[in-house]
PDB file of C-alpha atoms in Angstrom:
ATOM      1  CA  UNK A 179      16.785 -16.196  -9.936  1.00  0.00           C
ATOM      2  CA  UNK A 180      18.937 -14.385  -7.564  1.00  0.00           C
ATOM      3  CA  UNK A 181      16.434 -13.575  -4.371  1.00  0.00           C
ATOM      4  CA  UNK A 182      19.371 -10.623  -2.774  1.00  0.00           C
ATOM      5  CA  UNK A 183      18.592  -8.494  -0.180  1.00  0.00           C
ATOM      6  CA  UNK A 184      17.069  -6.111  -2.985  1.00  0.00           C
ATOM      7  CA  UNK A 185      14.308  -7.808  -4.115  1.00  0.00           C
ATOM      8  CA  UNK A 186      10.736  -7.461  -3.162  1.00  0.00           C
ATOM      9  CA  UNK A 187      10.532 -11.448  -2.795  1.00  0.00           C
ATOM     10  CA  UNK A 188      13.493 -12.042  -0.114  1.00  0.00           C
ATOM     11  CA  UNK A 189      12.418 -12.710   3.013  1.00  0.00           C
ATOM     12  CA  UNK A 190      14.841  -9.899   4.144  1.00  0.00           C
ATOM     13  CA  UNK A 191      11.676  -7.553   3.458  1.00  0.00           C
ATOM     14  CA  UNK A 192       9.911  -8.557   6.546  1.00  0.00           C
ATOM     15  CA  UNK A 193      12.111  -5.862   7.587  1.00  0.00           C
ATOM     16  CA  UNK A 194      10.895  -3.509   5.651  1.00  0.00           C
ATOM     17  CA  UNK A 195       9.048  -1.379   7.936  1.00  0.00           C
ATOM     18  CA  UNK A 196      11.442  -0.711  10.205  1.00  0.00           C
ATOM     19  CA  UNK A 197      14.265  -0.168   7.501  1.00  0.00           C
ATOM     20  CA  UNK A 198      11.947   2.130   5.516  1.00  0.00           C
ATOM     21  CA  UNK A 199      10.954   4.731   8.229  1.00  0.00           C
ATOM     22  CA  UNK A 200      15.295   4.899   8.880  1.00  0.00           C
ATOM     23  CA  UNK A 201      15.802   5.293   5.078  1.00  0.00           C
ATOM     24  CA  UNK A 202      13.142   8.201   4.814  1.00  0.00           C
ATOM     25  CA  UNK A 203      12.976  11.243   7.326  1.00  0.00           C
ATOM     26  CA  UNK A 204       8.942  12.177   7.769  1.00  0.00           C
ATOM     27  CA  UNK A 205       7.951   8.796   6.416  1.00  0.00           C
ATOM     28  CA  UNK A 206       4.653   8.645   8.931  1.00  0.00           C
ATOM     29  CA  UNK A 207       3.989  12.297   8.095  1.00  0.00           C
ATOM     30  CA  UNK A 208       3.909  11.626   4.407  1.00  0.00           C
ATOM     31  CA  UNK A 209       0.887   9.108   5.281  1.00  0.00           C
ATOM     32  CA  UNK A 210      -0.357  11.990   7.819  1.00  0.00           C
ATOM     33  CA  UNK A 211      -0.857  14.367   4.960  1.00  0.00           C
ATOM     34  CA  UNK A 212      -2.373  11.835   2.231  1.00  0.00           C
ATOM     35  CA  UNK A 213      -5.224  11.535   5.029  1.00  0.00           C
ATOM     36  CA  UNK A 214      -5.519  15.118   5.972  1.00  0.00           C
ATOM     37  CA  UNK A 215      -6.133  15.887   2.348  1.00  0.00           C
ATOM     38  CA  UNK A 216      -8.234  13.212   1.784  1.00  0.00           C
ATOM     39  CA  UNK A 217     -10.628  14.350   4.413  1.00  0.00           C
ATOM     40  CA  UNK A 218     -10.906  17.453   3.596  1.00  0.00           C
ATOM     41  CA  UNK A 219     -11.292  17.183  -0.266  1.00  0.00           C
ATOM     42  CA  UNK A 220     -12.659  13.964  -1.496  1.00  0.00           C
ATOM     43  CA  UNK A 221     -15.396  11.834  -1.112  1.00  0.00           C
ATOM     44  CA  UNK A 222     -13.862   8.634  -0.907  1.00  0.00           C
ATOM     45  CA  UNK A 223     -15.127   5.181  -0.781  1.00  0.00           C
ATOM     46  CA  UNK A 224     -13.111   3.475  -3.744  1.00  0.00           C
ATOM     47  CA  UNK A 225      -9.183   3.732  -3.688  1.00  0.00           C
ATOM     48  CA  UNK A 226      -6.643   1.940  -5.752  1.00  0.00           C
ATOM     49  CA  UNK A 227      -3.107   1.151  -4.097  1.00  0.00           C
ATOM     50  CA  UNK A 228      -0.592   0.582  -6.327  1.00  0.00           C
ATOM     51  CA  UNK A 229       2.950  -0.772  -4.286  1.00  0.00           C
ATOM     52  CA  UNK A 230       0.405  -1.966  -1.703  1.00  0.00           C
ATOM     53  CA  UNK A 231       2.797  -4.098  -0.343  1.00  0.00           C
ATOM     54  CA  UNK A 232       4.092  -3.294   2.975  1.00  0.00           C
ATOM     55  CA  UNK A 233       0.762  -2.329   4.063  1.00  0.00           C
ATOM     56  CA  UNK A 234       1.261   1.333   5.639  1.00  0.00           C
ATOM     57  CA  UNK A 235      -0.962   2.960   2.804  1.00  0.00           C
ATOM     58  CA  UNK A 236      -3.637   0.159   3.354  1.00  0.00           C
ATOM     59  CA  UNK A 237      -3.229   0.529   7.188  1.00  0.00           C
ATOM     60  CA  UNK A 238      -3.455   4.303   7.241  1.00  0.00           C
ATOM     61  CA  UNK A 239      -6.177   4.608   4.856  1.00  0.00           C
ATOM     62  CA  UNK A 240      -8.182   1.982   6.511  1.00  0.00           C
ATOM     63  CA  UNK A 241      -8.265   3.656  10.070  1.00  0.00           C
ATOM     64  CA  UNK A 242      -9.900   6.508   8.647  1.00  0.00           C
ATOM     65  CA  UNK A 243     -11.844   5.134   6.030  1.00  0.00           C
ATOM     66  CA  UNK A 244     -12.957   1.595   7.519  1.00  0.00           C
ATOM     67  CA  UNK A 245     -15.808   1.370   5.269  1.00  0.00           C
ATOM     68  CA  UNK A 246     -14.146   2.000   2.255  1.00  0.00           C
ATOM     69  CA  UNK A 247     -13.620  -0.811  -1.016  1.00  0.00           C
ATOM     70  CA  UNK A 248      -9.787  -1.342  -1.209  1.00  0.00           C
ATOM     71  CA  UNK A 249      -8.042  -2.523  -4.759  1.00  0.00           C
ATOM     72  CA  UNK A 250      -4.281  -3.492  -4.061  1.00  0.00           C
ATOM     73  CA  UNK A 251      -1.838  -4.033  -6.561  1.00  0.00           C
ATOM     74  CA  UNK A 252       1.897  -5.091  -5.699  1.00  0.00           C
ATOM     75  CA  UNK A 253       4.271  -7.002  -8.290  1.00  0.00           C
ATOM     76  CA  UNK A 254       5.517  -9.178  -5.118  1.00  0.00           C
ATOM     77  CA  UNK A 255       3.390 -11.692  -3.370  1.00  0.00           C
ATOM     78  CA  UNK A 256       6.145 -11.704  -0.179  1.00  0.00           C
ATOM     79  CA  UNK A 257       5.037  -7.773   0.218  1.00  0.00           C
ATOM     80  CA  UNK A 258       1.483  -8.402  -0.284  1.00  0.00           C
ATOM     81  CA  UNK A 259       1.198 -10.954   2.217  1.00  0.00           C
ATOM     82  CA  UNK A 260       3.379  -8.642   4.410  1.00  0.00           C
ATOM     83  CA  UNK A 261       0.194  -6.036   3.707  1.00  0.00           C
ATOM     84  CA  UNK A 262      -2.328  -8.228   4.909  1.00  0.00           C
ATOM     85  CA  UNK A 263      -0.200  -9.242   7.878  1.00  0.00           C
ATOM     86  CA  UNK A 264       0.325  -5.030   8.710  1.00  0.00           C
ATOM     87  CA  UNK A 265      -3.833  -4.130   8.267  1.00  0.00           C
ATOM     88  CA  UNK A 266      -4.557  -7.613  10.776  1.00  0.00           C
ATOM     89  CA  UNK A 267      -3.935  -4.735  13.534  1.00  0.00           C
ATOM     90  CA  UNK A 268      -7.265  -2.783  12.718  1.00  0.00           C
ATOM     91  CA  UNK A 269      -9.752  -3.037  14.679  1.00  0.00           C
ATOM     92  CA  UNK A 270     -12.545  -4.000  11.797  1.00  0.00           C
ATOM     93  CA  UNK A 271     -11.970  -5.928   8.979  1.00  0.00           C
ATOM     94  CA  UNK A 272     -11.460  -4.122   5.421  1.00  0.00           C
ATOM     95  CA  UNK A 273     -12.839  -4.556   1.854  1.00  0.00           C
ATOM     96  CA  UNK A 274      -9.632  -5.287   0.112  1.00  0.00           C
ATOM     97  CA  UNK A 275      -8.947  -6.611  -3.225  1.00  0.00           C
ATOM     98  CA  UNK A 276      -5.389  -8.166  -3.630  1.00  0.00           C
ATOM     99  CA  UNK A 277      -3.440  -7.865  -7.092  1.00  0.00           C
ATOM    100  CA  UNK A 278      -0.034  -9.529  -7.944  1.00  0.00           C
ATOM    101  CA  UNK A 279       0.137  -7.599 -10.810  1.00  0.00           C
ATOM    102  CA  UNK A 280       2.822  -5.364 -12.455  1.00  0.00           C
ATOM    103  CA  UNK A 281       0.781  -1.869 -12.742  1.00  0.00           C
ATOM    104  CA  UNK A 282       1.706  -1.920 -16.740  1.00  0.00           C
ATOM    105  CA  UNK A 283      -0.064  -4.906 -17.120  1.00  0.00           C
ATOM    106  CA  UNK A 284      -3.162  -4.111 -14.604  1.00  0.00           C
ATOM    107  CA  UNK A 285      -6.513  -3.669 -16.545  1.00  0.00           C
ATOM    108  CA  UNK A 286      -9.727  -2.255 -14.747  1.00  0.00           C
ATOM    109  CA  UNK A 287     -13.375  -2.526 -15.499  1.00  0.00           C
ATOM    110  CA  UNK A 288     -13.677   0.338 -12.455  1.00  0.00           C
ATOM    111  CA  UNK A 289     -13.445   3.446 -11.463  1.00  0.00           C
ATOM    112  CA  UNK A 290     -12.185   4.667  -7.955  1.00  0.00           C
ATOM    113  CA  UNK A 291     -12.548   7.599  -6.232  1.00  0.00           C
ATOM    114  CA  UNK A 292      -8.844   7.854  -5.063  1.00  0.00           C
ATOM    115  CA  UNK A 293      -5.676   6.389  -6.342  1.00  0.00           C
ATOM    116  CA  UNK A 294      -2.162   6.218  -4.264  1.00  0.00           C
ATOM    117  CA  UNK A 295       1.376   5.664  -5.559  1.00  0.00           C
ATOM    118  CA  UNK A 296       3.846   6.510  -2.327  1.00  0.00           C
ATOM    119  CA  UNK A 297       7.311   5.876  -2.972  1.00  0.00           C
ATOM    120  CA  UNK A 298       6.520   3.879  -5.556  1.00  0.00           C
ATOM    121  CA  UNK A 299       7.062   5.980  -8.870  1.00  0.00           C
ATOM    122  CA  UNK A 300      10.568   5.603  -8.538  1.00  0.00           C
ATOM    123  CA  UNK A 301      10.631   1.176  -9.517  1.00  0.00           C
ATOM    124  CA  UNK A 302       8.385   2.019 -12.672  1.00  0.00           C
TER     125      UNK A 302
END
């Protein structure tokens, strides 16, 4: 298999959050708003993150909800472990489940309070 600079599995993705917030004007403020509405609407203590990998959903939503349950799902391991490595800058330690699944083939026995798809939709 070809690992180019376009897949999720090069190493070239340890890049990716400073090539991702170049690529996208507002990228922070996207994650800004997804809290803002969060707080002020739902009741959360259960989210799914599907494209987890990269971590800035993870890391945002764990700073304001550190107590929360965490389920995330990422077809790449490279951008997985590139989450974990992003959410190691928290101050408390979060509830996460990690999935190396493709989101087509991801089954649940649960039901979460919040799910989260950013800039994701786009691959599927």
């Amino acid at each position: 298999m070809n690992r180019s600079i376009h897949s999720w599995d090069s190493p070239s993705v340890n890049n990716y959050q400073q090539s991702i917030r170049q690529k996208i004007i507002g990228y922070d403020l996207i994650y800004d708003m997804m809290v803002n509405i969060l707080q002020n609407f739902t009741p959360a203590n259960k989210f799914l993150v599907v494209g987890a990998g990269g971590g800035q959903e993870l890391l945002t939503l764990g700073k304001s909800f550190p107590s929360a349950h965490f389920t995330a799902v990422d077809t790449s391991k490279v951008m997985l472990e590139l989450a974990a490595k992003q959410i190691e800058s928290l101050p408390h330690r979060l509830t996460i489940k990690w999935l190396e699944k493709d989101l087509l083939s991801l089954r649940v026995n649960e039901l979460f309070d919040v799910a989260s798809c950013h800039l994701v939709l786009h691959f599927i």
